[in-house]
CSV table of C-alpha atoms in Angstrom, one decimal:
chain,number,residue,atom,x,y,z
V,1,MET,CA,-53.5,112.5,-73.7
V,2,ALA,CA,-56.2,111.6,-71.2
V,3,ILE,CA,-58.7,114.3,-70.5
V,4,ALA,CA,-61.4,114.6,-67.8
V,5,VAL,CA,-64.4,116.8,-68.1
V,6,LEU,CA,-65.8,117.5,-64.7
V,7,GLY,CA,-69.5,118.2,-64.8
V,8,ALA,CA,-71.9,116.2,-66.9
V,9,GLY,CA,-74.4,119.0,-67.5
V,10,LEU,CA,-75.0,121.2,-70.5
V,11,ILE,CA,-71.6,122.7,-71.0
V,12,GLY,CA,-69.6,119.7,-69.8
V,13,SER,CA,-71.4,117.3,-72.0
V,14,ALA,CA,-70.9,119.5,-75.0
V,15,ALA,CA,-67.2,119.9,-74.2
V,16,ALA,CA,-66.8,116.1,-74.0
V,17,ARG,CA,-68.5,115.7,-77.4
V,18,HIS,CA,-66.3,118.3,-79.0
V,19,LEU,CA,-63.1,116.8,-77.5
V,20,ALA,CA,-64.2,113.3,-78.7
V,21,LEU,CA,-65.0,114.8,-82.1
V,22,ALA,CA,-61.4,116.1,-82.2
V,23,GLY,CA,-60.1,112.5,-81.5
V,24,GLN,CA,-59.2,113.0,-77.9
V,25,ASP,CA,-59.3,110.4,-75.1
V,26,VAL,CA,-62.0,112.0,-73.0
V,27,THR,CA,-63.9,110.9,-69.9
V,28,LEU,CA,-67.0,112.8,-68.7
V,29,ILE,CA,-67.5,112.7,-64.9
V,30,GLY,CA,-70.6,113.7,-63.0
V,31,PRO,CA,-73.6,112.2,-61.4
V,32,GLY,CA,-77.0,111.5,-62.9
V,33,GLU,CA,-80.2,113.2,-61.9
V,34,PRO,CA,-81.4,112.2,-58.4
V,35,ALA,CA,-84.7,110.4,-58.2
V,36,ASP,CA,-85.9,112.2,-55.1
V,37,TRP,CA,-84.7,115.8,-54.9
V,38,GLY,CA,-85.8,116.3,-51.3
V,39,ALA,CA,-83.9,113.3,-50.0
V,40,HIS,CA,-80.8,113.7,-52.2
V,41,GLY,CA,-77.8,115.0,-50.2
V,42,GLY,CA,-75.3,115.4,-53.0
V,43,VAL,CA,-74.8,117.7,-56.0
V,44,PHE,CA,-77.5,118.8,-58.5
V,45,ALA,CA,-77.4,120.3,-61.9
V,46,SER,CA,-79.5,123.0,-63.6
V,47,HIS,CA,-80.5,120.9,-66.7
V,48,TYR,CA,-83.2,118.9,-64.9
V,49,ASP,CA,-85.9,120.7,-66.8
V,50,GLU,CA,-87.9,120.4,-70.0
V,51,GLY,CA,-88.0,124.0,-71.3
V,52,ARG,CA,-85.4,126.7,-71.9
V,53,ILE,CA,-85.8,129.5,-74.4
V,54,THR,CA,-83.5,129.4,-77.4
V,55,ARG,CA,-83.0,132.6,-79.5
V,56,ARG,CA,-80.4,134.5,-81.4
V,57,LEU,CA,-81.5,137.9,-80.3
V,58,ASP,CA,-79.4,139.4,-77.5
V,59,ALA,CA,-78.1,142.8,-76.6
V,60,MET,CA,-74.5,141.5,-76.2
V,61,PRO,CA,-72.8,140.5,-79.5
V,62,PHE,CA,-71.0,137.5,-77.8
V,63,TRP,CA,-74.2,135.9,-76.8
V,64,ALA,CA,-75.8,136.5,-80.1
V,65,ARG,CA,-72.8,134.9,-81.8
V,66,VAL,CA,-72.5,131.8,-79.7
V,67,SER,CA,-76.3,131.2,-79.7
V,68,SER,CA,-76.4,131.3,-83.5
V,69,ALA,CA,-73.4,128.9,-83.7
V,70,SER,CA,-75.2,126.4,-81.3
V,71,ILE,CA,-78.6,126.7,-83.0
V,72,ASP,CA,-77.1,126.1,-86.4
V,73,ARG,CA,-75.8,122.7,-85.1
V,74,TYR,CA,-79.0,121.6,-83.4
V,75,ALA,CA,-80.3,119.5,-86.3
V,76,ALA,CA,-77.0,117.7,-86.9
V,77,LEU,CA,-76.7,116.9,-83.2
V,78,GLU,CA,-80.3,115.6,-83.1
V,79,ALA,CA,-79.6,113.4,-86.2
V,80,HIS,CA,-76.3,112.0,-84.8
V,81,SER,CA,-77.6,111.3,-81.3
V,82,GLY,CA,-81.1,110.2,-82.3
V,83,VAL,CA,-82.5,112.5,-79.5
V,84,SER,CA,-84.9,115.3,-80.4
V,85,PHE,CA,-84.6,118.3,-78.0
V,86,HIS,CA,-85.5,121.4,-80.0
V,87,THR,CA,-88.9,123.0,-80.8
V,88,SER,CA,-89.3,126.0,-83.1
V,89,VAL,CA,-92.2,128.2,-82.1
V,90,GLY,CA,-90.5,131.6,-82.5
V,91,GLY,CA,-89.8,134.1,-79.7
V,92,LEU,CA,-91.0,137.5,-78.5
V,93,TYR,CA,-88.6,139.9,-76.9
V,94,ALA,CA,-90.2,142.9,-75.1
V,95,THR,CA,-88.3,145.7,-73.3
V,96,ARG,CA,-88.7,149.4,-72.9
V,97,ASP,CA,-85.5,150.0,-75.0
V,98,THR,CA,-84.6,147.5,-77.7
V,99,ARG,CA,-81.9,149.5,-79.4
V,100,ARG,CA,-78.9,147.4,-78.3
V,101,VAL,CA,-80.7,144.2,-79.3
V,102,THR,CA,-81.7,145.5,-82.7
V,103,GLU,CA,-78.2,147.0,-83.4
V,104,THR,CA,-76.6,143.7,-82.5
V,105,ALA,CA,-79.0,141.7,-84.6
V,106,GLU,CA,-78.6,143.9,-87.6
V,107,ARG,CA,-74.8,143.7,-87.4
V,108,ALA,CA,-75.0,139.9,-87.1
V,109,GLY,CA,-77.6,139.4,-89.8
V,110,ILE,CA,-80.2,138.0,-87.4
V,111,LYS,CA,-83.7,138.3,-88.8
V,112,PHE,CA,-86.4,139.8,-86.7
V,113,SER,CA,-89.6,141.9,-86.9
V,114,ARG,CA,-90.6,145.0,-85.0
V,115,LEU,CA,-94.2,144.8,-83.7
V,116,VAL,CA,-96.4,147.0,-81.5
V,117,PRO,CA,-97.4,145.5,-78.1
V,118,ALA,CA,-101.0,145.1,-79.2
V,119,GLN,CA,-99.8,142.5,-81.8
V,120,GLY,CA,-98.9,140.3,-78.9
V,121,LEU,CA,-102.6,139.3,-78.8
V,122,GLU,CA,-102.0,137.5,-82.1
V,123,PHE,CA,-99.7,135.1,-80.3
V,124,GLY,CA,-101.9,134.8,-77.1
V,125,TYR,CA,-100.1,137.4,-75.0
V,126,HIS,CA,-101.3,140.6,-73.4
V,127,ILE,CA,-98.1,142.7,-73.7
V,128,PRO,CA,-97.9,146.0,-71.7
V,129,SER,CA,-98.1,149.0,-73.8
V,130,THR,CA,-95.0,150.5,-72.2
V,131,VAL,CA,-92.6,148.2,-74.0
V,132,ARG,CA,-91.3,147.7,-77.6
V,133,LEU,CA,-91.8,144.3,-79.1
V,134,LEU,CA,-89.6,142.2,-81.3
V,135,HIS,CA,-90.4,138.9,-82.9
V,136,GLU,CA,-87.8,136.3,-83.9
V,137,GLY,CA,-88.9,133.4,-86.1
V,138,GLY,CA,-86.9,130.7,-87.7
V,139,GLN,CA,-85.4,128.3,-85.2
V,140,ALA,CA,-86.2,130.4,-82.1
V,141,GLY,CA,-88.3,128.6,-79.6
V,142,TYR,CA,-87.2,126.3,-76.8
V,143,VAL,CA,-85.0,123.3,-76.0
V,144,SER,CA,-85.4,120.5,-73.4
V,145,PRO,CA,-82.2,120.8,-71.4
V,146,ARG,CA,-82.6,117.2,-70.2
V,147,ARG,CA,-82.8,115.9,-73.7
V,148,LEU,CA,-80.0,118.2,-74.9
V,149,VAL,CA,-77.7,116.7,-72.3
V,150,GLU,CA,-78.7,113.2,-73.3
V,151,ALA,CA,-78.1,114.1,-77.0
V,152,GLN,CA,-74.6,115.4,-76.2
V,153,GLN,CA,-73.7,112.4,-74.1
V,154,ARG,CA,-75.0,109.8,-76.6
V,155,ALA,CA,-73.1,111.5,-79.4
V,156,ALA,CA,-69.9,111.7,-77.3
V,157,LEU,CA,-70.1,108.0,-76.4
V,158,LYS,CA,-70.6,107.2,-80.1
V,159,LEU,CA,-67.4,109.1,-80.8
V,160,GLY,CA,-65.5,107.1,-78.2
V,161,ALA,CA,-65.8,109.2,-75.0
V,162,LYS,CA,-66.1,107.4,-71.7
V,163,ARG,CA,-68.6,108.3,-68.9
V,164,ILE,CA,-68.2,107.9,-65.1
V,165,LYS,CA,-71.3,108.5,-63.1
V,166,ALA,CA,-69.8,109.9,-59.9
V,167,THR,CA,-69.5,113.1,-57.8
V,168,VAL,CA,-66.2,114.9,-58.0
V,169,ARG,CA,-64.8,115.7,-54.5
V,170,GLU,CA,-61.5,117.3,-55.5
V,171,ALA,CA,-59.3,117.8,-58.6
V,172,LYS,CA,-55.6,118.8,-58.3
V,173,ALA,CA,-52.7,118.4,-60.8
V,174,GLY,CA,-54.7,115.9,-62.8
V,175,GLN,CA,-55.8,113.7,-59.9
V,176,VAL,CA,-59.5,113.6,-59.7
V,177,LYS,CA,-61.1,112.2,-56.5
V,178,THR,CA,-64.7,111.1,-56.7
V,179,ASP,CA,-67.1,109.1,-54.6
V,180,ALA,CA,-66.4,106.2,-57.0
V,181,GLY,CA,-62.6,106.3,-56.6
V,182,SER,CA,-59.6,108.4,-57.7
V,183,PHE,CA,-58.4,108.8,-61.3
V,184,GLU,CA,-55.4,110.3,-63.0
V,185,PHE,CA,-55.6,112.5,-66.1
V,186,ASP,CA,-53.2,114.6,-68.2
V,187,GLN,CA,-55.7,117.5,-68.5
V,188,VAL,CA,-58.9,118.5,-66.7
V,189,ILE,CA,-61.6,120.9,-67.6
V,190,TRP,CA,-64.0,122.1,-64.9
V,191,ALA,CA,-67.5,122.6,-66.4
V,192,ALA,CA,-69.6,121.9,-63.3
V,193,GLY,CA,-71.8,125.1,-63.2
V,194,GLY,CA,-72.9,126.3,-59.8
V,195,PHE,CA,-71.7,123.3,-57.9
V,196,GLY,CA,-68.2,123.7,-59.4
V,197,ALA,CA,-67.9,127.4,-58.2
V,198,PRO,CA,-66.8,126.5,-54.7
V,199,HIS,CA,-63.9,124.6,-56.2
V,200,LEU,CA,-62.6,127.5,-58.3
V,201,LYS,CA,-60.9,130.7,-57.2
V,202,LEU,CA,-63.0,132.8,-59.5
V,203,PRO,CA,-65.4,135.7,-58.8
V,204,LEU,CA,-68.5,133.5,-59.7
V,205,ARG,CA,-71.8,134.4,-58.2
V,206,VAL,CA,-74.3,131.6,-57.8
V,207,GLU,CA,-77.9,132.6,-57.3
V,208,ALA,CA,-81.0,130.6,-56.3
V,209,ARG,CA,-83.9,131.0,-58.7
V,210,THR,CA,-87.5,129.7,-58.6
V,211,VAL,CA,-89.7,128.9,-61.5
V,212,ALA,CA,-93.5,128.5,-61.5
V,213,LEU,CA,-95.1,125.7,-63.5
V,214,LEU,CA,-98.8,126.3,-64.3
V,215,GLU,CA,-100.6,123.1,-65.3
V,216,VAL,CA,-103.1,123.1,-68.1
V,217,SER,CA,-105.0,120.3,-69.8
V,218,ARG,CA,-103.7,118.4,-72.8
V,219,GLU,CA,-106.4,120.1,-74.9
V,220,GLU,CA,-105.4,123.6,-73.6
V,221,ALA,CA,-101.8,122.8,-74.4
V,222,ALA,CA,-102.6,121.7,-77.9
V,223,ARG,CA,-104.6,124.9,-78.5
V,224,ARG,CA,-101.5,126.9,-77.5
V,225,ALA,CA,-98.8,124.7,-78.9
V,226,ASN,CA,-97.6,127.4,-81.4
V,227,MET,CA,-97.3,130.2,-78.8
V,228,PRO,CA,-93.8,131.7,-79.0
V,229,THR,CA,-91.6,132.1,-76.0
V,230,LEU,CA,-91.6,135.5,-74.3
V,231,ILE,CA,-88.9,137.6,-72.6
V,232,LEU,CA,-90.4,140.7,-71.0
V,233,ALA,CA,-88.8,143.5,-68.9
V,234,ASP,CA,-91.1,146.5,-68.5
V,235,GLY,CA,-88.4,148.5,-66.7
V,236,ARG,CA,-90.6,148.7,-63.6
V,237,VAL,CA,-91.8,145.5,-61.9
V,238,ILE,CA,-91.8,142.8,-64.5
V,239,ASP,CA,-88.6,141.0,-65.6
V,240,ILE,CA,-89.6,137.5,-66.6
V,241,TYR,CA,-89.3,134.8,-69.3
V,242,LEU,CA,-92.3,132.6,-70.2
V,243,LEU,CA,-92.6,129.4,-72.2
V,244,PRO,CA,-95.7,127.8,-73.8
V,245,PRO,CA,-97.2,124.6,-72.5
V,246,ILE,CA,-94.6,121.7,-72.4
V,247,ARG,CA,-95.1,118.1,-71.3
V,248,TYR,CA,-93.0,117.3,-68.3
V,249,PRO,CA,-91.9,113.8,-67.1
V,250,ASP,CA,-95.0,113.5,-64.8
V,251,GLY,CA,-97.0,113.4,-68.0
V,252,LYS,CA,-98.6,116.8,-67.3
V,253,TRP,CA,-98.5,120.0,-69.4
V,254,TYR,CA,-97.2,123.2,-67.9
V,255,PHE,CA,-96.5,126.8,-68.8
V,256,LYS,CA,-93.2,127.8,-67.3
V,257,ILE,CA,-92.4,131.3,-66.0
V,258,GLY,CA,-89.2,132.4,-64.3
V,259,GLY,CA,-87.3,135.6,-63.3
V,260,GLY,CA,-88.3,138.3,-60.9
V,261,PRO,CA,-86.6,139.9,-57.9
V,262,HIS,CA,-86.4,137.0,-55.5
V,263,ASP,CA,-83.0,135.5,-56.4
V,264,ARG,CA,-80.5,135.1,-53.5
V,265,ARG,CA,-76.9,134.3,-53.4
V,266,LEU,CA,-75.6,130.8,-52.6
V,267,ARG,CA,-72.0,130.5,-51.5
V,268,THR,CA,-71.3,126.9,-50.5
V,269,GLU,CA,-72.2,123.4,-51.8
V,270,ALA,CA,-74.2,122.8,-48.7
V,271,GLU,CA,-76.3,125.9,-49.3
V,272,MET,CA,-76.9,124.9,-52.9
V,273,THR,CA,-77.9,121.3,-52.0
V,274,ALA,CA,-80.3,122.7,-49.3
V,275,TRP,CA,-81.8,125.0,-51.9
V,276,TYR,CA,-82.6,122.2,-54.3
V,277,GLN,CA,-84.0,120.1,-51.4
V,278,SER,CA,-86.3,123.0,-50.3
V,279,GLY,CA,-88.3,122.9,-53.6
V,280,GLY,CA,-88.1,126.7,-54.2
V,281,ASP,CA,-89.4,130.0,-52.8
V,282,HIS,CA,-93.2,130.3,-52.4
V,283,ARG,CA,-93.1,134.1,-52.5
V,284,ALA,CA,-91.3,134.0,-55.9
V,285,ALA,CA,-93.7,131.4,-57.2
V,286,ASP,CA,-96.7,133.4,-56.1
V,287,SER,CA,-95.3,136.6,-57.7
V,288,LEU,CA,-94.6,134.8,-61.0
V,289,THR,CA,-98.0,133.2,-61.1
V,290,ALA,CA,-99.6,136.6,-60.6
V,291,ILE,CA,-97.6,138.0,-63.5
V,292,PHE,CA,-98.5,135.1,-65.7
V,293,GLN,CA,-102.2,135.8,-65.1
V,294,THR,CA,-101.8,139.3,-66.4
V,295,LEU,CA,-100.0,138.1,-69.5
V,296,VAL,CA,-102.2,135.1,-70.4
V,297,PRO,CA,-105.4,135.9,-68.5
V,298,ASP,CA,-107.6,133.5,-70.5
V,299,ALA,CA,-105.5,130.4,-69.8
V,300,VAL,CA,-107.4,127.7,-68.0
V,301,VAL,CA,-104.9,126.7,-65.3
V,302,MET,CA,-105.6,123.5,-63.4
V,303,GLY,CA,-102.9,123.8,-60.8
V,304,ALA,CA,-99.5,125.2,-60.0
V,305,ARG,CA,-96.2,124.0,-58.6
V,306,MET,CA,-92.7,125.4,-58.3
V,307,ALA,CA,-89.1,124.2,-58.9
V,308,PRO,CA,-85.7,125.4,-57.8
V,309,CYS,CA,-82.7,126.2,-60.0
V,310,VAL,CA,-79.4,128.0,-59.8
V,311,THR,CA,-77.7,130.4,-62.2
V,312,THR,CA,-74.0,131.1,-62.3
V,313,TYR,CA,-72.9,134.7,-63.1
V,314,THR,CA,-69.5,136.4,-63.8
V,315,PRO,CA,-68.8,140.1,-63.2
V,316,ASP,CA,-68.9,141.1,-66.8
V,317,GLU,CA,-71.7,138.7,-68.1
V,318,LEU,CA,-69.2,136.7,-70.2
V,319,PRO,CA,-68.4,133.1,-69.5
V,320,ALA,CA,-65.1,132.0,-68.0
V,321,ILE,CA,-63.4,129.8,-70.6
V,322,GLY,CA,-59.7,129.2,-70.5
V,323,ARG,CA,-56.7,127.9,-68.5
V,324,LEU,CA,-56.4,128.0,-64.7
V,325,ASP,CA,-52.9,126.3,-64.8
V,326,GLU,CA,-50.9,124.0,-67.0
V,327,VAL,CA,-53.2,121.0,-66.3
V,328,THR,CA,-56.6,122.6,-65.6
V,329,CYS,CA,-59.1,124.5,-67.7
V,330,VAL,CA,-62.5,125.9,-67.0
V,331,ALA,CA,-65.7,126.5,-68.9
V,332,THR,CA,-68.5,128.0,-66.8
V,333,GLY,CA,-70.6,131.1,-66.3
V,334,GLY,CA,-73.8,130.8,-68.4
V,335,ASN,CA,-75.1,134.1,-66.9
V,336,GLY,CA,-78.7,133.0,-67.4
V,337,ARG,CA,-78.1,132.5,-71.1
V,338,GLY,CA,-76.1,129.3,-71.2
V,339,ALA,CA,-78.6,126.5,-72.1
V,340,LYS,CA,-79.4,127.5,-75.6
V,341,CYS,CA,-75.7,128.1,-76.5
V,342,SER,CA,-74.1,125.4,-74.4
V,343,ASP,CA,-72.9,123.5,-77.4
V,344,GLU,CA,-70.7,126.4,-78.5
V,345,LEU,CA,-69.6,127.2,-74.9
V,346,GLY,CA,-68.5,123.5,-74.7
V,347,ARG,CA,-66.8,123.7,-78.0
V,348,LEU,CA,-64.9,126.9,-76.9
V,349,GLY,CA,-63.9,125.0,-73.7
V,350,ALA,CA,-62.6,122.1,-75.7
V,351,ARG,CA,-60.7,124.4,-78.0
V,352,ALA,CA,-59.1,126.3,-75.0
V,353,LEU,CA,-57.9,123.0,-73.5
V,354,LEU,CA,-56.3,122.1,-76.9
V,355,GLY,CA,-54.5,125.4,-77.1
V,356,ASP,CA,-56.9,127.7,-79.0
V,357,ILE,CA,-57.6,130.3,-76.3
V,358,ASP,CA,-59.8,133.4,-76.6
V,359,ALA,CA,-58.1,135.8,-74.1
V,360,SER,CA,-61.3,137.9,-73.8
V,361,LEU,CA,-62.9,134.9,-72.1
V,362,GLY,CA,-59.9,133.7,-70.1
V,363,PRO,CA,-60.3,133.6,-66.3
V,364,GLU,CA,-57.1,135.7,-65.9
V,365,ARG,CA,-59.1,138.7,-66.9
V,366,PHE,CA,-60.6,138.8,-63.5
V,367,ASN,CA,-57.2,139.3,-61.9
V,368,ARG,CA,-56.8,142.6,-63.9
V,369,SER,CA,-60.0,144.1,-62.7
């Protein structure tokens, strides 16, 4: 059986690896990262980044479970692929009401500590006194999405998967048309994230997001290397995530902060491409920078830049993983949580294609709502 995975990002690359691990004849199709975002007129992906928070803590049991499953496999994937992508620095989770998070964690056996906001100073953060603060140690921290995708693809190729660097234009009844030609497959799985949404008749919402990158010196980065990641929602004006200084491909070190109220919906591939070409929203970047300065006021920032991203949401905050028809499956909808647990989402997509379907995640559930 010849299988195509459409979308060579986080979930797609994971699905290809798990299909190859199951002994399937699998081909991963998707373009590489463009060299010049502003000039590139094709599709993009959301893994072109060096830092995404990884954690087990979550208010929703599903996301806690799939995150734990993925995190437990990080070390084996790094060893098999030869690519390091995970950094353990711990994570802080701060909200006005942590009851759902702690209840989920306690049922799942996830270890965490309750702190008071003032203890955030021990980690380098000025946390508002209006929130409750949780600390997760262990393997919590961050992953490099770029290197995670590289690890998945290297491992998949070692297992016999094939790779076609091309943009998918259409896929119907097993025929996949790309800008590198047409190909026939017995089964197809769509895992193309935001850029796959226009091809699917599903209630997916793709939103434009901006992140701010605050440059610091190598010395400043070294001094703060053990800062945990931070998720903070004060129930009023702040709803952000923040990562400690990470080295980016330009050789510079940056804090990364994202979130906030400036997301906007993107409906077509053209709108998504234009968003990436734009470089982001200056208002959002300025707002995020101002929030950063309240949280880490003593950081010596040398400069700032911004970057665009997209996030794909479903109506119920669960991914869409299952069959669309006899030939086509789907695995999409990270809902802002997908990077850290993409390995398990890809595995679930692979299992659905092979017949092991979780009806609670199937796209047919949207037809009943």
